[in-house]
Short mmCIF file of C-alpha atoms and ligand atoms in Angstrom, two decimals:
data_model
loop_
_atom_site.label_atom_id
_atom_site.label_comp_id
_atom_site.label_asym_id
_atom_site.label_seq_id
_atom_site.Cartn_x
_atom_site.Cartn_y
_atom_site.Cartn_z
CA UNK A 1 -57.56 274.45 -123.77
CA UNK A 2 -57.05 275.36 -120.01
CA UNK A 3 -56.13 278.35 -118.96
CA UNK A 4 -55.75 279.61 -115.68
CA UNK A 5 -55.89 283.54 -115.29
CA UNK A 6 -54.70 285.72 -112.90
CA UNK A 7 -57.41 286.71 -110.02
CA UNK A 8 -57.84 289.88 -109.56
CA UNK A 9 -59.71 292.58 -110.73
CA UNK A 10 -58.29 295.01 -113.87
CA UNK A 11 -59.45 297.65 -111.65
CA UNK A 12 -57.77 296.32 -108.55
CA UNK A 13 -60.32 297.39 -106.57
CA UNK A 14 -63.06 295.02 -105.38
CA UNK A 15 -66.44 296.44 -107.37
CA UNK A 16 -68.86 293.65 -105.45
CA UNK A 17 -67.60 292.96 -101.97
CA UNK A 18 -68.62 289.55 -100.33
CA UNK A 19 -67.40 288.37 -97.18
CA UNK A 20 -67.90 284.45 -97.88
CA UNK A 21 -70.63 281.84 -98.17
CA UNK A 22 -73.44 282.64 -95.24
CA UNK A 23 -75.75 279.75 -96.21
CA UNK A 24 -77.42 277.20 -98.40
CA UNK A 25 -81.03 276.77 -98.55
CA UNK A 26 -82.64 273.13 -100.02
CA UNK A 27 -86.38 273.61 -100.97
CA UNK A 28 -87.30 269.97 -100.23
CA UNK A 29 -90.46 267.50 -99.77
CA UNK A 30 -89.68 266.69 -96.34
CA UNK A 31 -87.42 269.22 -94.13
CA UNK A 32 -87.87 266.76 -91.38
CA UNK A 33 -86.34 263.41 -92.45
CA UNK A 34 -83.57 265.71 -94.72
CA UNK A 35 -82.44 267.17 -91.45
CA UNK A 36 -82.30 263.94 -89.80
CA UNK A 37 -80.15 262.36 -92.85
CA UNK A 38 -77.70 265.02 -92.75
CA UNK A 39 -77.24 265.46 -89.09
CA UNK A 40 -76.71 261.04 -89.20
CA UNK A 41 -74.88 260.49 -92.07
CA UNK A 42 -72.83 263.78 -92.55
CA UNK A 43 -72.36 265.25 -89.23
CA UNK A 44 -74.36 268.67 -89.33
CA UNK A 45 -75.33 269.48 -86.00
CA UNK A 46 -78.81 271.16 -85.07
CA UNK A 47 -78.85 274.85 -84.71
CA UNK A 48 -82.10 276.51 -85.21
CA UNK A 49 -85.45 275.81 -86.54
CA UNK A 50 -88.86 277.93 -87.86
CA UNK A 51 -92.27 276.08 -88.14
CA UNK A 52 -95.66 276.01 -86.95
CA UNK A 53 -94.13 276.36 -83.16
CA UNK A 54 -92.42 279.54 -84.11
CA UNK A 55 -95.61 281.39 -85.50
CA UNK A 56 -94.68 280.41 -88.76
CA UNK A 57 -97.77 278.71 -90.44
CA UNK A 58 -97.08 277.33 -93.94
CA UNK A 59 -93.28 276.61 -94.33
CA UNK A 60 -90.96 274.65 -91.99
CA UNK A 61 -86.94 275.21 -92.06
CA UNK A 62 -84.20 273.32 -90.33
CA UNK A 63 -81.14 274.97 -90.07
CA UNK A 64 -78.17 272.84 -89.90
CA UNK A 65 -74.08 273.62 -88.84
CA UNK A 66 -70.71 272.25 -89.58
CA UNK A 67 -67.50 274.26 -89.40
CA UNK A 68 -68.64 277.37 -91.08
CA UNK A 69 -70.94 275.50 -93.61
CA UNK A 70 -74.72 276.21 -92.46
CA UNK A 71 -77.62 274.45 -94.23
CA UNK A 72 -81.30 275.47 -94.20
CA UNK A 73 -83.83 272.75 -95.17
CA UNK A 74 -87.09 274.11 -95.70
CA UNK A 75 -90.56 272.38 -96.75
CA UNK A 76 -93.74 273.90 -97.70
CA UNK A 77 -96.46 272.49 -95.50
CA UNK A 78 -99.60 273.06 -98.24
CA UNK A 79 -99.21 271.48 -102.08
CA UNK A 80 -100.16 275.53 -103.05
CA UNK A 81 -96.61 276.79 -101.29
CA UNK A 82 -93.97 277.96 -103.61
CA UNK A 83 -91.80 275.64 -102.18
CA UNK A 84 -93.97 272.33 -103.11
CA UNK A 85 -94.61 273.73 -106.47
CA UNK A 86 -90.42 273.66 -106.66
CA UNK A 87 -90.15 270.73 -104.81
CA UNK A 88 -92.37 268.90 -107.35
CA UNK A 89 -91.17 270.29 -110.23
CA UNK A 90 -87.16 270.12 -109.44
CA UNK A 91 -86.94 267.52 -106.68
CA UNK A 92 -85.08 267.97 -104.01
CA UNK A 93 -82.89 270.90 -104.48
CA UNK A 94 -80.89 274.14 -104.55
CA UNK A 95 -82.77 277.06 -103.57
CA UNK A 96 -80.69 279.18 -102.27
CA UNK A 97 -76.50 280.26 -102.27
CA UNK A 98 -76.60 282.91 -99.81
CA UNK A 99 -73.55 285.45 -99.48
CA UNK A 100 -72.64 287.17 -96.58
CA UNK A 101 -72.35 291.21 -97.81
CA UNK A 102 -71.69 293.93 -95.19
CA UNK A 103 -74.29 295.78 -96.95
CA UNK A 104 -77.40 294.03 -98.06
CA UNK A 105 -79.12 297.31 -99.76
CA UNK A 106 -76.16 298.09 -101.40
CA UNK A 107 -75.65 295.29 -103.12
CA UNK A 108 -78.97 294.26 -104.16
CA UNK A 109 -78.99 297.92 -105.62
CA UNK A 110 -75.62 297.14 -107.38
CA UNK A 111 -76.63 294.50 -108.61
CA UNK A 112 -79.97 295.43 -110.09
CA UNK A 113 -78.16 298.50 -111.48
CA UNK A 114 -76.03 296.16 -113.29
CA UNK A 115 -78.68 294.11 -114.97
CA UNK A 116 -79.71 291.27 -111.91
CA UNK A 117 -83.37 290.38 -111.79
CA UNK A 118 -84.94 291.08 -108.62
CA UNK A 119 -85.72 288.23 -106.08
CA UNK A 120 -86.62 289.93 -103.08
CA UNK A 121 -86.36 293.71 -102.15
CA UNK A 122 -84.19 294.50 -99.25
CA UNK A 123 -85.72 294.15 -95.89
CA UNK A 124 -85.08 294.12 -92.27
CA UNK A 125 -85.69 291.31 -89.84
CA UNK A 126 -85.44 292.37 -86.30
CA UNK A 127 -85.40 290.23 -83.09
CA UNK A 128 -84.50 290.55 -79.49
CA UNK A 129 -80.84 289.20 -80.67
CA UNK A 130 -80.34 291.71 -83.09
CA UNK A 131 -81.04 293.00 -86.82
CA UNK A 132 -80.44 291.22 -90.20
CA UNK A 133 -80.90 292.64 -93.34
CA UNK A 134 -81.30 290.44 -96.95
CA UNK A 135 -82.42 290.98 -100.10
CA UNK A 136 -81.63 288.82 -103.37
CA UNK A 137 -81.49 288.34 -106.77
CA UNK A 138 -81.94 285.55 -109.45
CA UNK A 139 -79.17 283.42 -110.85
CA UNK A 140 -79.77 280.24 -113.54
CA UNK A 141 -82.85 278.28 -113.42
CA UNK A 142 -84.62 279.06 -110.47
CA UNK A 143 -81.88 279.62 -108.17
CA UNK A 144 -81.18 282.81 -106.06
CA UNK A 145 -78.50 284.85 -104.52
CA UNK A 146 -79.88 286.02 -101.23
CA UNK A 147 -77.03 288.90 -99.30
CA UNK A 148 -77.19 288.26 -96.10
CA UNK A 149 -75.99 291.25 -93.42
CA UNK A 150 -75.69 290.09 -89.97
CA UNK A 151 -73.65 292.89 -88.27
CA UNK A 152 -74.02 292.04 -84.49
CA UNK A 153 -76.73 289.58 -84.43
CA UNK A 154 -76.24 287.22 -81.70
CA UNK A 155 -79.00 284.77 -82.35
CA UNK A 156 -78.94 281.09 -83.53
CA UNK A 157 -79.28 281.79 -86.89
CA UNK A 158 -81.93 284.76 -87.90
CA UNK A 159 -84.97 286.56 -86.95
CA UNK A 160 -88.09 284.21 -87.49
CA UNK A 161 -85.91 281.33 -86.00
CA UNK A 162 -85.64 279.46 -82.79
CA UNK A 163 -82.37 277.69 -81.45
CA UNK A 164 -83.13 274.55 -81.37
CA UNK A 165 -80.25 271.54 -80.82
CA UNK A 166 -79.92 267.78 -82.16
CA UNK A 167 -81.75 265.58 -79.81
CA UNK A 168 -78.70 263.23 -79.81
CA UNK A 169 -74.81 263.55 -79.95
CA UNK A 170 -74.27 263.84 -83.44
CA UNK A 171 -70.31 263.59 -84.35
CA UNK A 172 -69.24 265.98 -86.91
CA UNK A 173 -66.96 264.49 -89.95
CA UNK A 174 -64.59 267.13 -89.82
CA UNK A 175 -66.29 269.40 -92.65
CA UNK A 176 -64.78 273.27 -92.38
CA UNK A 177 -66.49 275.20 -95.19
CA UNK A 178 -67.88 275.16 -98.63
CA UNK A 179 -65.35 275.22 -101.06
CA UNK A 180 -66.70 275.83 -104.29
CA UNK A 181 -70.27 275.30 -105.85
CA UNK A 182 -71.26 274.28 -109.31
CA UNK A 183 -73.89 275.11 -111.82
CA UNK A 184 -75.49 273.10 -114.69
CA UNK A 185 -76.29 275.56 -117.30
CA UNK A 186 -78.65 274.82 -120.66
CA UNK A 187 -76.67 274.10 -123.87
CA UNK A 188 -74.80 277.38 -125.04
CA UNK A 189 -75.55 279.09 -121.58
CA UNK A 190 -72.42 278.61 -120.09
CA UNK A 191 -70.94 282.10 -121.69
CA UNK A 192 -74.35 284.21 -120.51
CA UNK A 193 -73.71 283.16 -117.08
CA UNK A 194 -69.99 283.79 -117.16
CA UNK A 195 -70.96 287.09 -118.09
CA UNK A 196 -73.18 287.39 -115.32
CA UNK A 197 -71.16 287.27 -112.60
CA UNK A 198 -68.59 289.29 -114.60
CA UNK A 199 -70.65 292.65 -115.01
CA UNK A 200 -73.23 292.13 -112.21
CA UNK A 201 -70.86 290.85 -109.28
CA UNK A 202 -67.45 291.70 -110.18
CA UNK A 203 -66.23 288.41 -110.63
CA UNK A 204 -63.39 287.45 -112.08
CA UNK A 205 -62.88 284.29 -114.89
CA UNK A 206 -60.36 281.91 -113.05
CA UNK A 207 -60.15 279.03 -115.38
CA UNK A 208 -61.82 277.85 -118.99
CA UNK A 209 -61.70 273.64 -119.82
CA UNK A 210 -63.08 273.10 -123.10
CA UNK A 211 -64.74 269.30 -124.20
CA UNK A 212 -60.66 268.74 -125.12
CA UNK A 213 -60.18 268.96 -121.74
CA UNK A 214 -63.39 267.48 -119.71
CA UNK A 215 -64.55 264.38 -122.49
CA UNK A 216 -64.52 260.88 -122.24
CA UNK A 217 -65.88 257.91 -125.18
CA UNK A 218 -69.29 259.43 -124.78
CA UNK A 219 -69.95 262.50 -123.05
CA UNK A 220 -68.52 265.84 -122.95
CA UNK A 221 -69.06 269.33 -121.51
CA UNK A 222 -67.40 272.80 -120.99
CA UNK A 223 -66.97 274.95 -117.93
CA UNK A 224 -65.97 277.85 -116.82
CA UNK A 225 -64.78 278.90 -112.94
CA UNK A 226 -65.81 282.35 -111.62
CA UNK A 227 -64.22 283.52 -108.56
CA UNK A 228 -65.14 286.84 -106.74
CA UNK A 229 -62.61 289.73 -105.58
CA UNK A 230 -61.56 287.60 -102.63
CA UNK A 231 -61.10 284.46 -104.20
CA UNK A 232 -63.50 282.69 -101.06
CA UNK A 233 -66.31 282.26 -103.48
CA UNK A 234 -65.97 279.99 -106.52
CA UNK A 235 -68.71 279.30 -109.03
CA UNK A 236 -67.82 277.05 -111.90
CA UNK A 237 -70.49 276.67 -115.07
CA UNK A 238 -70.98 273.52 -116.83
CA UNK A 239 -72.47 273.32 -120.02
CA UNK A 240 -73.23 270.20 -122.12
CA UNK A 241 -71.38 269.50 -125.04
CA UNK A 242 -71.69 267.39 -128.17
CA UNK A 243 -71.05 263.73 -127.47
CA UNK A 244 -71.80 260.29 -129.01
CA UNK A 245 -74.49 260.14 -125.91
CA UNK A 246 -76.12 262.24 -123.70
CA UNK A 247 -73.87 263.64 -121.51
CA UNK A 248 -74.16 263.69 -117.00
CA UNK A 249 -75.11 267.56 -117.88
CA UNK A 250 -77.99 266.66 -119.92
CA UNK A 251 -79.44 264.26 -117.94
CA UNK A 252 -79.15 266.79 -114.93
CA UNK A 253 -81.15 269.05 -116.58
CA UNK A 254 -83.68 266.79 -117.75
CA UNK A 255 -84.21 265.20 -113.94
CA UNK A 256 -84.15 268.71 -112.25
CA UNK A 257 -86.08 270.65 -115.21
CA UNK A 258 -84.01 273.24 -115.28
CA UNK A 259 -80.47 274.88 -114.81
CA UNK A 260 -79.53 274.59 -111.33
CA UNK A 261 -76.64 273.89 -108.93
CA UNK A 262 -75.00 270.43 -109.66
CA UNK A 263 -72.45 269.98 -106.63
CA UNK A 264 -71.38 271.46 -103.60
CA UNK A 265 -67.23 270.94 -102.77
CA UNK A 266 -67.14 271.25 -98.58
CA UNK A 267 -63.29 271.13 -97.67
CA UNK A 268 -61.90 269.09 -94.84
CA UNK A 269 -58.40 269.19 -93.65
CA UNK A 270 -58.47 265.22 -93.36
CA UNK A 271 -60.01 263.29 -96.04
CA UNK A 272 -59.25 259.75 -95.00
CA UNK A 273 -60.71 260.78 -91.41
CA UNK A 274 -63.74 262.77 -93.45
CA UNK A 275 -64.57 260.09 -95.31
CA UNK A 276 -64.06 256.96 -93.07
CA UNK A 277 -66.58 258.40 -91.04
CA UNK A 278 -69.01 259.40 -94.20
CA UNK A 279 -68.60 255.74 -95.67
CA UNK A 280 -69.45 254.13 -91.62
CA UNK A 281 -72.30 256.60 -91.49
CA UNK A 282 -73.95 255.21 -95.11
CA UNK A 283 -72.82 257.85 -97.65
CA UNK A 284 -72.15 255.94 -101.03
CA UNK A 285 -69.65 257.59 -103.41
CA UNK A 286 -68.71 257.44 -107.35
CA UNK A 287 -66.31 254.10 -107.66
CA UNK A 288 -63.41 254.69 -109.37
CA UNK A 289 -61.80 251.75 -110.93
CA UNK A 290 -58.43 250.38 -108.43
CA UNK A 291 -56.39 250.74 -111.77
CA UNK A 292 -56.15 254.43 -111.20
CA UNK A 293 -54.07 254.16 -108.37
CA UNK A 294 -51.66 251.82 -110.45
CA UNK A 295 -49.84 255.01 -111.90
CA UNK A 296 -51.40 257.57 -109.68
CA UNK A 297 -47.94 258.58 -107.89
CA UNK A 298 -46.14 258.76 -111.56
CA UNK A 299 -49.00 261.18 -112.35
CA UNK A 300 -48.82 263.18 -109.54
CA UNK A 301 -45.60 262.93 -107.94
CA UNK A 302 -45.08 262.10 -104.02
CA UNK A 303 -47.84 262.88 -101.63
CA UNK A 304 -48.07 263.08 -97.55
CA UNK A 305 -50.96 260.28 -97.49
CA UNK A 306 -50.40 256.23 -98.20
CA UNK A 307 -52.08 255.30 -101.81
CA UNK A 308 -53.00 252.37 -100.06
CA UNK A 309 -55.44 254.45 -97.53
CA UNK A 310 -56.77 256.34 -100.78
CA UNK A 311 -57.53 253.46 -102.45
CA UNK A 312 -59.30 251.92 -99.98
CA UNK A 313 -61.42 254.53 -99.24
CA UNK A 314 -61.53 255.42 -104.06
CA UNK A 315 -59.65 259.06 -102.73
CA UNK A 316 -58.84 260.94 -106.16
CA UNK A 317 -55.54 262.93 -106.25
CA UNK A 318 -54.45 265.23 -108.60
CA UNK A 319 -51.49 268.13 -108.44
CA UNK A 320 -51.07 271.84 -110.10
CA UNK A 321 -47.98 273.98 -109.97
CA UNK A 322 -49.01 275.34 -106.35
CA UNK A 323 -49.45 272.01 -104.57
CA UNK A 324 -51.74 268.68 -104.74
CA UNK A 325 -55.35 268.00 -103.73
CA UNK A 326 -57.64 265.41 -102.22
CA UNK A 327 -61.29 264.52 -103.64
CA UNK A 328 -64.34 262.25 -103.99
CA UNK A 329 -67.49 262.80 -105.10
CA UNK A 330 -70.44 260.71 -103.81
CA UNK A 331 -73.78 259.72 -105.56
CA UNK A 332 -76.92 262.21 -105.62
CA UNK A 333 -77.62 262.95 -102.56
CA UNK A 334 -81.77 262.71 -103.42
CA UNK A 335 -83.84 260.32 -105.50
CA UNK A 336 -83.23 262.37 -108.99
CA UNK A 337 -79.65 262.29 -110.55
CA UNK A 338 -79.35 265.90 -109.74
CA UNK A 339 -77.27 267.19 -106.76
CA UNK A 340 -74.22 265.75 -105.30
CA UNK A 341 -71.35 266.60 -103.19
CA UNK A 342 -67.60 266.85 -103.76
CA UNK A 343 -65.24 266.18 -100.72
CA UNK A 344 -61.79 268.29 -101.10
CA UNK A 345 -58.42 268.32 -98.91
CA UNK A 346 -56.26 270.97 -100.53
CA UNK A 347 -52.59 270.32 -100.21
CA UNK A 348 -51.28 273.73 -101.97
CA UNK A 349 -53.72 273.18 -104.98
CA UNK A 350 -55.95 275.66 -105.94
CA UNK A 351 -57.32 274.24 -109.17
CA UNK A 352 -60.37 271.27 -109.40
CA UNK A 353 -58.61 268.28 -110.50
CA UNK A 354 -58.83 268.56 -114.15
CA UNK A 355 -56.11 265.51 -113.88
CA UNK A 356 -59.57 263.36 -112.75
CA UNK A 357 -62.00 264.63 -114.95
CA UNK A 358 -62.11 261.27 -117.13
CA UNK A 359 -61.75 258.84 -114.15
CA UNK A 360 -64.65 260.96 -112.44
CA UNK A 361 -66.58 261.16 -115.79
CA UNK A 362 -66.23 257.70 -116.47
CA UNK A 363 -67.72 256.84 -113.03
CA UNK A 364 -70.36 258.88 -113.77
CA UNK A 365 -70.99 257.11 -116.77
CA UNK A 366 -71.38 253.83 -115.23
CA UNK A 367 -73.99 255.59 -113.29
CA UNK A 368 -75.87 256.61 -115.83
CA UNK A 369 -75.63 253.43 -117.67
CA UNK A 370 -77.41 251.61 -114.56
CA UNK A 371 -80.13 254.19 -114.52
CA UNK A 372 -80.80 253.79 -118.46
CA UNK A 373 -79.58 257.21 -119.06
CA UNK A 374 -76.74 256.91 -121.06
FE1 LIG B 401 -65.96 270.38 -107.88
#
């Protein structure tokens, strides 16, 4: 069963406000050589930085920019750190999905109120540019919620931080903003989670697919999509479900050791351009077979773009009563099958392509087959 539901609150009132994404924080082995991969291959451009220079003795963070998405790459620089301890025991990874709150106190007090586990008490950083305020709370696996209130700070990114710039002319890809970011949840977690951002944040359930909807030969798994009052932030939950072999959830959460966030959609407004450039630059993606584009325009009716173009480039395309949309997904983006990215160009669409779900799964499948985890 899918069903999409109408997003907005019973209440109509908005019981969690948050403004939008503010950033995404990687705990990895080497901030350094991350940085310099996603500044090459994807574009980001250099905007601040906090290390050893900056007074800051055992971490270092990179703090990276395209459109409005902003990643922060931080490294511990001791095996003692928190962050090598997470490093070694997830890989690369999720940290952090910072939202940007007008009220950080407030809602880490909500929040907490409403059942959150404390990450980090509220607190002030001040600088010469200004004042920011964060505090956070925990989410699945190890992965937090930091608020993030910036009202009229003017510096590169926060307090603690230098602005510091890419010491050659990087050329962004055209990414504007994170669209929507998923989680991998243990086996019969999916619900608890849901529930989670229900009662704690205010969200709102935007969509269900079932193993009916989202199963291929082998594999299945559920999901659920939480959006918040606004609609700008959308969390879908995946859980494993029973299959004839171990399904891409499973073998997530056996690589990264725990629940965790499983892919990051970033929206462009022009996918061929996006991802001619990604492809040049050395990003490899999921290959879908060239037979899907044999009855793709049957499936989903005319489109703006040549099927030619998408298929050179493996472009997915799927439609929903409000409009179509563009996506791709490529490979892990580390050495563990654990986090990739999703590519999306909506054209009207506001769904997640439920029309690709077996093409995609069965690309993931082949995957999985290579690396013996099938
Ligand atoms: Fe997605």
């Amino acid at each position: 069963m899918n069903t999409l539901t109408q997003n907005t609150p019973a209440t109509g009132q908005d019981t969690f406000p948050i403004n939008g994404t503010d950033h995404i924080e990687f705990y990895v082995g080497n901030a350094k050589q991350a940085a310099m991969y996603y500044q090459a291959a994807w574009g980001y451009k250099l905007i601040a930085y906090k290390g050893p220079e900056t007074g800051c003795r055992d971490k270092v963070s990179y703090v990276l920019r395209q459109g409005k998405i902003t990643l922060v790459l931080t490294a511990a620089l001791s095996p003692e750190h928190e962050v090598a301890r997470h490093a070694a025991l997830h890989g690369d990874g999720v940290k952090v999905l910072a939202l940007w709150v007008d009220d950080a106190e407030k809602a880490f007090h909500t929040a907490v109120e409403r059942g959150a586990e404390a990450a980090m008490e509220p607190k002030v950083l001040e600088d010469e540019h200004g004042v920011v305020k964060l505090s956070a709370i925990k989410t699945y696996g190890e992965t937090w919620h930091t608020f993030v209130e910036r009202k009229d700070y003017h510096g590169a990114f926060m307090p603690g931080f230098e602005a510091r710039e890419s010491v050659y002319p990087v050329k962004p890809v055209g990414l504007k903003y994170v669209d929507h970011c998923v989680g991998n949840v243990e086996l019969g977690a999916m619900n608890k989670w849901v529930q989670f951002y229900q009662e704690v944040m205010g969200f709102n359930l935007l969509v269900t697919f079932d193993d009916k909807d989202i199963s291929t030969e082998y594999t299945a798994l559920m999901s659920k999509v939480v959006s918040n009052g606004n609609g700008y932030i959308k969390f879908p939950i995946n859980e494993p479900a029973q299959g004839k072999k171990k399904s891409q959830i499973e073998e997530y959460l056996d690589f990264y050791r725990s629940a965790g966030v499983q892919h990051i959609a970033v929206a462009t407004d022009n996918i061929l351009e996006t991802v001619s450039q990604l492809r040049r630059n050395g990003v490899d993606f999921l290959y879908v077979p060239e037979t899907y584009y044999d009855d793709v325009i049957d499936r989903v009716g005319e489109i703006d773009e040549d099927v030619k173009d998408l298929k050179a480039l493996n472009i997915l395309v799927d439609r929903d009563e409000e409009g179509y949309l563009l996506q791709i997904f490529t490979k892990p983006v580390q050495d563990r099958p654990t986090v990739f990215y999703e590519i999306i160009q909506r054209r009207g669409a506001r769904s997640f392509g439920k029309g690709n779900f077996k093409a995609l799964f069965e690309a993931i499948e082949r995957e999985q087959a290579l690396r013996g985890t099938l």
